[in-house]
Amino acid sequence: MWLLEKYTSPFKLAQLGIMGMNQRNVSYIGRYNPRSLYPLVDNKLKTKRIAVDAGVTVPKLIGTIQHQHEVTKIAEMVKDWPGFCIKPARGSGGKGILVIMRHADGLYYKPNGSGCTATDLERHITNILAGLFSLGGKPDFVLVEDLIQFDDVFDGYSYEGVPDTRVIIFKGFPVMAMMRLSTASSDGKANLHQGAVGVGICLRTGKALRAVQYNAPMRYHPDTGRDLYDLQVPHWEKLLNLSAACYEMSGLGYIGTDIVLDKKRGPLLLELNARPGLSIQIANGAGLLPRLRKVEKMTESEIKKMSVAERVKFAMDNFGIF
């Protein structure tokens, strides 16, 4: 397929509406994302706070660790939580995230079944505080969150990790979506560059369009054998509404919203990204530019008159596959 050819001319890519990194940086990120607002999304705790204030559902926060002398508090902090997640506040690309599924008799078990001690947790937290996983290597702090119980409908679609849905929001309109499914090669993380599977999702129906791993097309999950083309995201319109509401919440015009589906709480906002990647185009087999330009043709007064639900309906009607 054209998107997956090793060598493709810039002219052909332009014809097909594929957006490149320079165009993304200048025409969309630089133009629509005020740099003064970046701290709201680069810091996961700030993102969580503005989300709660805006009524956007997020994973429950167990606690934070901001100083080295607090590191030994981790065992006491999580003793009443069967599963939990330790993550850097300013991390990116899934780096530094440690997921614990359960704990017993002083051992904490990862998704792959291997156990670690409280000392191992403390060492990991120390590395986060030192900035080992943060943007620019700057000193960081730690978020400890309740473990997401992902919806049973995704059984077999992800390997040792929670699948998430990335939706690109432009001026409040969902313009493209994909699911990111972890694999053995991605070490249980939903990061496409590390080997996770990307599944393009139809904005109208929430159904899978195509799937790729390392930019190559595939049909079956490499570890579970599940047919990826059968994937259907439940609560789809609710998920899109949650994503679209992040426009008002953040003040950013061009963002990536990462949503997870908890089987009890439904769609939850995991994080926002002010510099979303472009591989979503490969997962969908479509370019972003025609959709972005359709939104840009609308006047600011037209957009302001539209509710979140109306913007979502516009996107489903105009950017879905019929």
CSV table of C-alpha atoms in Angstrom, one decimal:
chain,number,residue,atom,x,y,z
A,1,MET,CA,0.0,0.0,0.0
A,2,TRP,CA,1.2,3.6,-0.7
A,3,LEU,CA,1.6,4.5,2.9
A,4,LEU,CA,3.9,1.6,3.5
A,5,GLU,CA,6.1,1.8,0.5
A,6,LYS,CA,9.7,2.2,1.4
A,7,TYR,CA,10.2,5.1,-0.9
A,8,THR,CA,7.4,7.5,-1.8
A,9,SER,CA,7.7,10.8,-3.6
A,10,PRO,CA,6.8,14.0,-1.7
A,11,PHE,CA,4.5,14.9,-4.5
A,12,LYS,CA,2.5,11.7,-4.1
A,13,LEU,CA,2.3,12.1,-0.3
A,14,ALA,CA,1.0,15.7,-0.8
A,15,GLN,CA,-1.6,14.4,-3.2
A,16,LEU,CA,-2.8,12.0,-0.6
A,17,GLY,CA,-3.0,14.5,2.1
A,18,ILE,CA,-0.2,13.1,4.3
A,19,MET,CA,1.1,15.6,6.8
A,20,GLY,CA,4.8,15.6,7.5
A,21,MET,CA,6.6,16.6,10.7
A,22,ASN,CA,7.7,20.1,9.6
A,23,GLN,CA,4.2,20.9,8.5
A,24,ARG,CA,2.8,19.6,11.7
A,25,ASN,CA,5.3,21.6,13.8
A,26,VAL,CA,4.8,24.9,11.9
A,27,SER,CA,1.2,24.9,10.6
A,28,TYR,CA,-0.5,23.2,13.5
A,29,ILE,CA,1.5,22.8,16.7
A,30,GLY,CA,3.2,26.2,16.4
A,31,ARG,CA,0.1,28.0,15.2
A,32,TYR,CA,-2.6,26.5,17.4
A,33,ASN,CA,-0.8,25.5,20.6
A,34,PRO,CA,0.4,28.4,22.8
A,35,ARG,CA,3.7,27.4,24.5
A,36,SER,CA,2.5,28.9,27.7
A,37,LEU,CA,0.0,26.1,28.0
A,38,TYR,CA,2.4,23.2,27.4
A,39,PRO,CA,3.0,22.7,31.2
A,40,LEU,CA,-0.6,21.7,31.5
A,41,VAL,CA,-0.1,18.7,29.4
A,42,ASP,CA,3.6,17.9,29.9
A,43,ASN,CA,3.0,17.5,33.6
A,44,LYS,CA,0.5,14.6,34.2
A,45,LEU,CA,-0.5,15.9,37.6
A,46,LYS,CA,-1.5,19.3,36.2
A,47,THR,CA,-3.4,17.5,33.4
A,48,LYS,CA,-5.2,15.4,36.0
A,49,ARG,CA,-6.1,18.5,38.1
A,50,ILE,CA,-7.5,20.5,35.1
A,51,ALA,CA,-9.4,17.4,34.0
A,52,VAL,CA,-11.1,16.9,37.4
A,53,ASP,CA,-12.0,20.6,37.5
A,54,ALA,CA,-13.5,20.3,34.0
A,55,GLY,CA,-15.5,17.1,34.9
A,56,VAL,CA,-13.4,14.9,32.7
A,57,THR,CA,-13.0,11.4,34.2
A,58,VAL,CA,-9.4,10.2,34.9
A,59,PRO,CA,-7.8,7.3,36.7
A,60,LYS,CA,-7.8,7.6,40.5
A,61,LEU,CA,-4.8,9.2,42.1
A,62,ILE,CA,-3.4,7.2,45.1
A,63,GLY,CA,-0.7,9.6,45.9
A,64,THR,CA,2.5,11.4,44.8
A,65,ILE,CA,6.1,11.3,45.8
A,66,GLN,CA,8.1,14.4,45.2
A,67,HIS,CA,11.2,14.0,47.4
A,68,GLN,CA,13.8,11.3,48.0
A,69,HIS,CA,13.0,11.1,51.7
A,70,GLU,CA,9.4,10.1,50.8
A,71,VAL,CA,10.5,7.1,48.7
A,72,THR,CA,10.2,4.6,51.5
A,73,LYS,CA,6.5,5.5,51.9
A,74,ILE,CA,5.5,3.6,48.8
A,75,ALA,CA,4.7,0.2,50.5
A,76,GLU,CA,2.4,2.0,53.0
A,77,MET,CA,0.9,4.1,50.3
A,78,VAL,CA,-0.3,1.1,48.2
A,79,LYS,CA,-1.0,-1.5,50.9
A,80,ASP,CA,-4.8,-1.2,50.5
A,81,TRP,CA,-4.7,-1.1,46.6
A,82,PRO,CA,-4.6,-4.5,44.9
A,83,GLY,CA,-3.0,-3.1,41.8
A,84,PHE,CA,-1.4,0.2,41.0
A,85,CYS,CA,0.7,2.1,38.5
A,86,ILE,CA,3.8,4.1,39.2
A,87,LYS,CA,4.7,6.7,36.5
A,88,PRO,CA,6.8,9.9,36.1
A,89,ALA,CA,4.8,13.1,36.0
A,90,ARG,CA,6.8,14.4,33.0
A,91,GLY,CA,7.5,11.2,31.2
A,92,SER,CA,6.8,10.5,27.6
A,93,GLY,CA,6.4,7.5,25.3
A,94,GLY,CA,5.5,5.2,28.2
A,95,LYS,CA,9.0,5.4,29.6
A,96,GLY,CA,9.3,4.9,33.4
A,97,ILE,CA,5.8,3.4,33.8
A,98,LEU,CA,5.7,0.5,36.2
A,99,VAL,CA,2.5,-1.5,36.4
A,100,ILE,CA,1.9,-3.8,39.4
A,101,MET,CA,-1.1,-6.2,39.0
A,102,ARG,CA,-1.1,-7.5,42.5
A,103,HIS,CA,1.0,-7.9,45.6
A,104,ALA,CA,1.3,-10.4,48.4
A,105,ASP,CA,3.8,-11.4,51.1
A,106,GLY,CA,6.1,-8.5,50.3
A,107,LEU,CA,6.3,-9.1,46.6
A,108,TYR,CA,4.8,-7.0,43.8
A,109,TYR,CA,3.9,-8.7,40.6
A,110,LYS,CA,4.2,-7.2,37.1
A,111,PRO,CA,1.9,-8.1,34.2
A,112,ASN,CA,4.4,-10.7,33.0
A,113,GLY,CA,4.2,-12.5,36.4
A,114,SER,CA,7.7,-11.6,37.6
A,115,GLY,CA,7.9,-10.3,41.2
A,116,CYS,CA,9.8,-7.4,42.7
A,117,THR,CA,10.4,-6.2,46.2
A,118,ALA,CA,9.6,-2.9,47.9
A,119,THR,CA,13.3,-2.1,47.5
A,120,ASP,CA,12.9,-2.5,43.8
A,121,LEU,CA,9.9,-0.1,43.8
A,122,GLU,CA,11.9,2.4,45.8
A,123,ARG,CA,14.9,2.1,43.3
A,124,HIS,CA,12.5,2.7,40.4
A,125,ILE,CA,11.0,5.7,42.1
A,126,THR,CA,14.4,7.1,42.8
A,127,ASN,CA,15.3,6.9,39.1
A,128,ILE,CA,12.1,8.8,38.3
A,129,LEU,CA,12.9,11.5,40.8
A,130,ALA,CA,16.4,11.8,39.3
A,131,GLY,CA,14.8,12.6,35.9
A,132,LEU,CA,15.8,9.3,34.2
A,133,PHE,CA,12.5,9.2,32.2
A,134,SER,CA,11.5,12.8,32.1
A,135,LEU,CA,11.5,15.2,29.1
A,136,GLY,CA,14.9,16.8,29.0
A,137,GLY,CA,16.2,14.7,31.8
A,138,LYS,CA,15.0,17.2,34.4
A,139,PRO,CA,14.2,16.2,38.0
A,140,ASP,CA,10.8,14.8,38.2
A,141,PHE,CA,8.2,13.5,40.7
A,142,VAL,CA,6.1,10.4,40.9
A,143,LEU,CA,2.4,9.7,40.4
A,144,VAL,CA,0.9,6.5,41.9
A,145,GLU,CA,-2.5,5.7,40.3
A,146,ASP,CA,-5.1,3.0,40.7
A,147,LEU,CA,-4.8,0.2,38.2
A,148,ILE,CA,-7.1,0.5,35.2
A,149,GLN,CA,-9.3,-2.6,34.8
A,150,PHE,CA,-9.6,-2.6,31.1
A,151,ASP,CA,-12.8,-3.7,29.5
A,152,ASP,CA,-13.2,-7.4,28.9
A,153,VAL,CA,-14.1,-6.7,25.3
A,154,PHE,CA,-10.4,-6.2,24.6
A,155,ASP,CA,-9.3,-9.6,25.8
A,156,GLY,CA,-6.7,-11.0,23.4
A,157,TYR,CA,-6.2,-7.7,21.6
A,158,SER,CA,-3.3,-6.5,23.9
A,159,TYR,CA,-0.4,-8.4,25.5
A,160,GLU,CA,0.4,-7.7,29.1
A,161,GLY,CA,-0.7,-4.1,29.0
A,162,VAL,CA,-3.7,-1.8,28.9
A,163,PRO,CA,-4.8,-0.8,25.3
A,164,ASP,CA,-5.5,2.8,24.8
A,165,THR,CA,-7.2,5.0,22.1
A,166,ARG,CA,-5.4,8.0,20.7
A,167,VAL,CA,-7.7,10.6,19.2
A,168,ILE,CA,-6.3,13.7,17.4
A,169,ILE,CA,-8.4,16.7,18.3
A,170,PHE,CA,-8.2,19.9,16.2
A,171,LYS,CA,-10.1,23.0,17.3
A,172,GLY,CA,-12.4,20.7,19.3
A,173,PHE,CA,-13.1,18.2,16.5
A,174,PRO,CA,-12.0,14.6,16.5
A,175,VAL,CA,-10.2,14.2,13.2
A,176,MET,CA,-8.5,10.7,13.4
A,177,ALA,CA,-8.3,7.9,15.9
A,178,MET,CA,-6.4,4.7,16.5
A,179,MET,CA,-6.0,2.0,19.2
A,180,ARG,CA,-2.6,1.1,20.4
A,181,LEU,CA,-2.2,-2.5,21.5
A,182,SER,CA,0.8,-3.7,23.5
A,183,THR,CA,2.9,-6.7,22.4
A,184,ALA,CA,5.8,-8.7,23.8
A,185,SER,CA,8.2,-6.7,21.7
A,186,SER,CA,6.8,-3.4,23.2
A,187,ASP,CA,7.3,-4.8,26.7
A,188,GLY,CA,3.6,-4.5,27.5
A,189,LYS,CA,3.6,-0.7,26.6
A,190,ALA,CA,1.2,0.9,24.0
A,191,ASN,CA,4.1,2.6,22.2
A,192,LEU,CA,4.2,2.1,18.4
A,193,HIS,CA,7.9,2.9,18.2
A,194,GLN,CA,8.6,0.2,20.7
A,195,GLY,CA,6.6,-2.4,18.7
A,196,ALA,CA,3.0,-2.0,19.8
A,197,VAL,CA,0.3,-2.5,17.2
A,198,GLY,CA,-1.6,0.5,15.8
A,199,VAL,CA,-5.2,-0.1,14.7
A,200,GLY,CA,-6.9,2.6,12.7
A,201,ILE,CA,-10.4,3.3,14.0
A,202,CYS,CA,-13.4,4.6,12.0
A,203,LEU,CA,-14.6,7.8,13.5
A,204,ARG,CA,-18.2,7.0,12.6
A,205,THR,CA,-18.5,3.5,14.0
A,206,GLY,CA,-15.5,2.8,16.3
A,207,LYS,CA,-14.6,-0.3,14.2
A,208,ALA,CA,-11.1,-1.3,13.1
A,209,LEU,CA,-10.1,-0.2,9.6
A,210,ARG,CA,-6.6,-1.7,9.4
A,211,ALA,CA,-3.6,-2.6,11.6
A,212,VAL,CA,0.1,-2.1,11.5
A,213,GLN,CA,3.2,-3.0,13.5
A,214,TYR,CA,6.5,-1.2,12.7
A,215,ASN,CA,4.6,0.4,9.8
A,216,ALA,CA,3.9,-2.9,8.2
A,217,PRO,CA,0.3,-4.2,7.6
A,218,MET,CA,-0.9,-7.1,9.7
A,219,ARG,CA,-4.2,-8.8,10.5
A,220,TYR,CA,-3.5,-10.9,13.7
A,221,HIS,CA,-2.0,-9.9,17.0
A,222,PRO,CA,1.6,-11.2,16.9
A,223,ASP,CA,1.3,-12.7,20.4
A,224,THR,CA,-2.3,-13.7,20.9
A,225,GLY,CA,-3.4,-14.4,17.4
A,226,ARG,CA,-6.6,-12.4,17.8
A,227,ASP,CA,-8.0,-11.0,14.5
A,228,LEU,CA,-7.5,-7.3,14.8
A,229,TYR,CA,-10.1,-6.5,12.2
A,230,ASP,CA,-12.8,-7.7,14.5
A,231,LEU,CA,-12.0,-4.9,17.0
A,232,GLN,CA,-14.9,-2.6,18.0
A,233,VAL,CA,-14.5,0.1,20.6
A,234,PRO,CA,-17.5,0.2,23.0
A,235,HIS,CA,-18.9,3.5,24.3
A,236,TRP,CA,-17.5,5.1,21.1
A,237,GLU,CA,-19.5,8.3,21.0
A,238,LYS,CA,-18.9,8.8,24.7
A,239,LEU,CA,-15.2,8.3,24.2
A,240,LEU,CA,-15.2,10.9,21.4
A,241,ASN,CA,-17.1,13.4,23.5
A,242,LEU,CA,-14.5,13.0,26.3
A,243,SER,CA,-11.7,13.6,23.9
A,244,ALA,CA,-13.4,16.6,22.2
A,245,ALA,CA,-14.0,18.2,25.6
A,246,CYS,CA,-10.2,18.4,26.1
A,247,TYR,CA,-10.1,21.3,23.7
A,248,GLU,CA,-11.9,23.7,26.1
A,249,MET,CA,-10.1,22.0,29.1
A,250,SER,CA,-6.6,22.5,27.8
A,251,GLY,CA,-6.9,25.6,25.6
A,252,LEU,CA,-4.7,23.8,23.0
A,253,GLY,CA,-5.9,23.6,19.4
A,254,TYR,CA,-4.0,20.6,18.2
A,255,ILE,CA,-3.7,17.7,20.7
A,256,GLY,CA,-3.5,14.0,21.0
A,257,THR,CA,-5.8,12.6,23.7
A,258,ASP,CA,-5.1,9.1,25.1
A,259,ILE,CA,-8.2,7.4,26.4
A,260,VAL,CA,-8.5,4.0,28.2
A,261,LEU,CA,-11.7,2.1,28.8
A,262,ASP,CA,-12.2,0.9,32.4
A,263,LYS,CA,-14.8,-1.8,32.7
A,264,LYS,CA,-16.5,-0.1,35.7
A,265,ARG,CA,-15.9,3.6,35.0
A,266,GLY,CA,-16.0,3.7,31.2
A,267,PRO,CA,-13.7,6.0,29.2
A,268,LEU,CA,-10.9,7.7,31.2
A,269,LEU,CA,-8.5,10.3,30.1
A,270,LEU,CA,-5.0,9.0,30.6
A,271,GLU,CA,-3.0,12.0,29.3
A,272,LEU,CA,-2.8,14.7,26.7
A,273,ASN,CA,0.0,15.3,24.1
A,274,ALA,CA,0.7,18.7,22.6
A,275,ARG,CA,3.0,17.1,20.0
A,276,PRO,CA,1.1,14.0,18.8
A,277,GLY,CA,3.0,11.8,16.4
A,278,LEU,CA,2.1,11.2,12.8
A,279,SER,CA,2.0,7.4,12.6
A,280,ILE,CA,-1.7,7.5,13.2
A,281,GLN,CA,-1.9,8.2,9.4
A,282,ILE,CA,-0.2,4.9,8.7
A,283,ALA,CA,-2.5,3.0,11.0
A,284,ASN,CA,-5.6,4.6,9.3
A,285,GLY,CA,-4.3,4.4,5.7
A,286,ALA,CA,-5.3,8.1,5.3
A,287,GLY,CA,-3.8,11.6,5.6
A,288,LEU,CA,-4.7,14.1,8.2
A,289,LEU,CA,-4.5,17.2,6.0
A,290,PRO,CA,-7.9,17.0,4.2
A,291,ARG,CA,-9.6,16.6,7.6
A,292,LEU,CA,-7.7,19.5,9.2
A,293,ARG,CA,-8.4,21.7,6.3
A,294,LYS,CA,-12.1,21.0,6.4
A,295,VAL,CA,-12.2,22.2,10.0
A,296,GLU,CA,-10.0,25.2,9.1
A,297,LYS,CA,-12.6,26.3,6.5
A,298,MET,CA,-15.1,26.9,9.4
A,299,THR,CA,-15.2,30.3,11.0
A,300,GLU,CA,-14.4,30.8,14.6
A,301,SER,CA,-18.0,32.0,15.2
A,302,GLU,CA,-19.3,28.8,13.7
A,303,ILE,CA,-17.2,26.7,15.9
A,304,LYS,CA,-18.0,28.6,19.1
A,305,LYS,CA,-21.7,28.1,18.5
A,306,MET,CA,-21.2,24.3,18.4
A,307,SER,CA,-21.4,22.1,21.5
A,308,VAL,CA,-19.0,19.3,22.2
A,309,ALA,CA,-21.7,16.8,21.0
A,310,GLU,CA,-22.3,18.8,17.8
A,311,ARG,CA,-18.6,18.8,17.0
A,312,VAL,CA,-18.4,15.1,17.6
A,313,LYS,CA,-21.4,14.5,15.3
A,314,PHE,CA,-19.7,16.7,12.6
A,315,ALA,CA,-16.6,14.5,12.8
A,316,MET,CA,-18.5,11.3,12.7
A,317,ASP,CA,-20.5,12.4,9.7
A,318,ASN,CA,-17.5,13.9,7.8
A,319,PHE,CA,-14.5,11.8,8.8
A,320,GLY,CA,-15.9,8.3,9.1
A,321,ILE,CA,-15.7,5.6,6.6
A,322,PHE,CA,-19.0,4.8,4.9
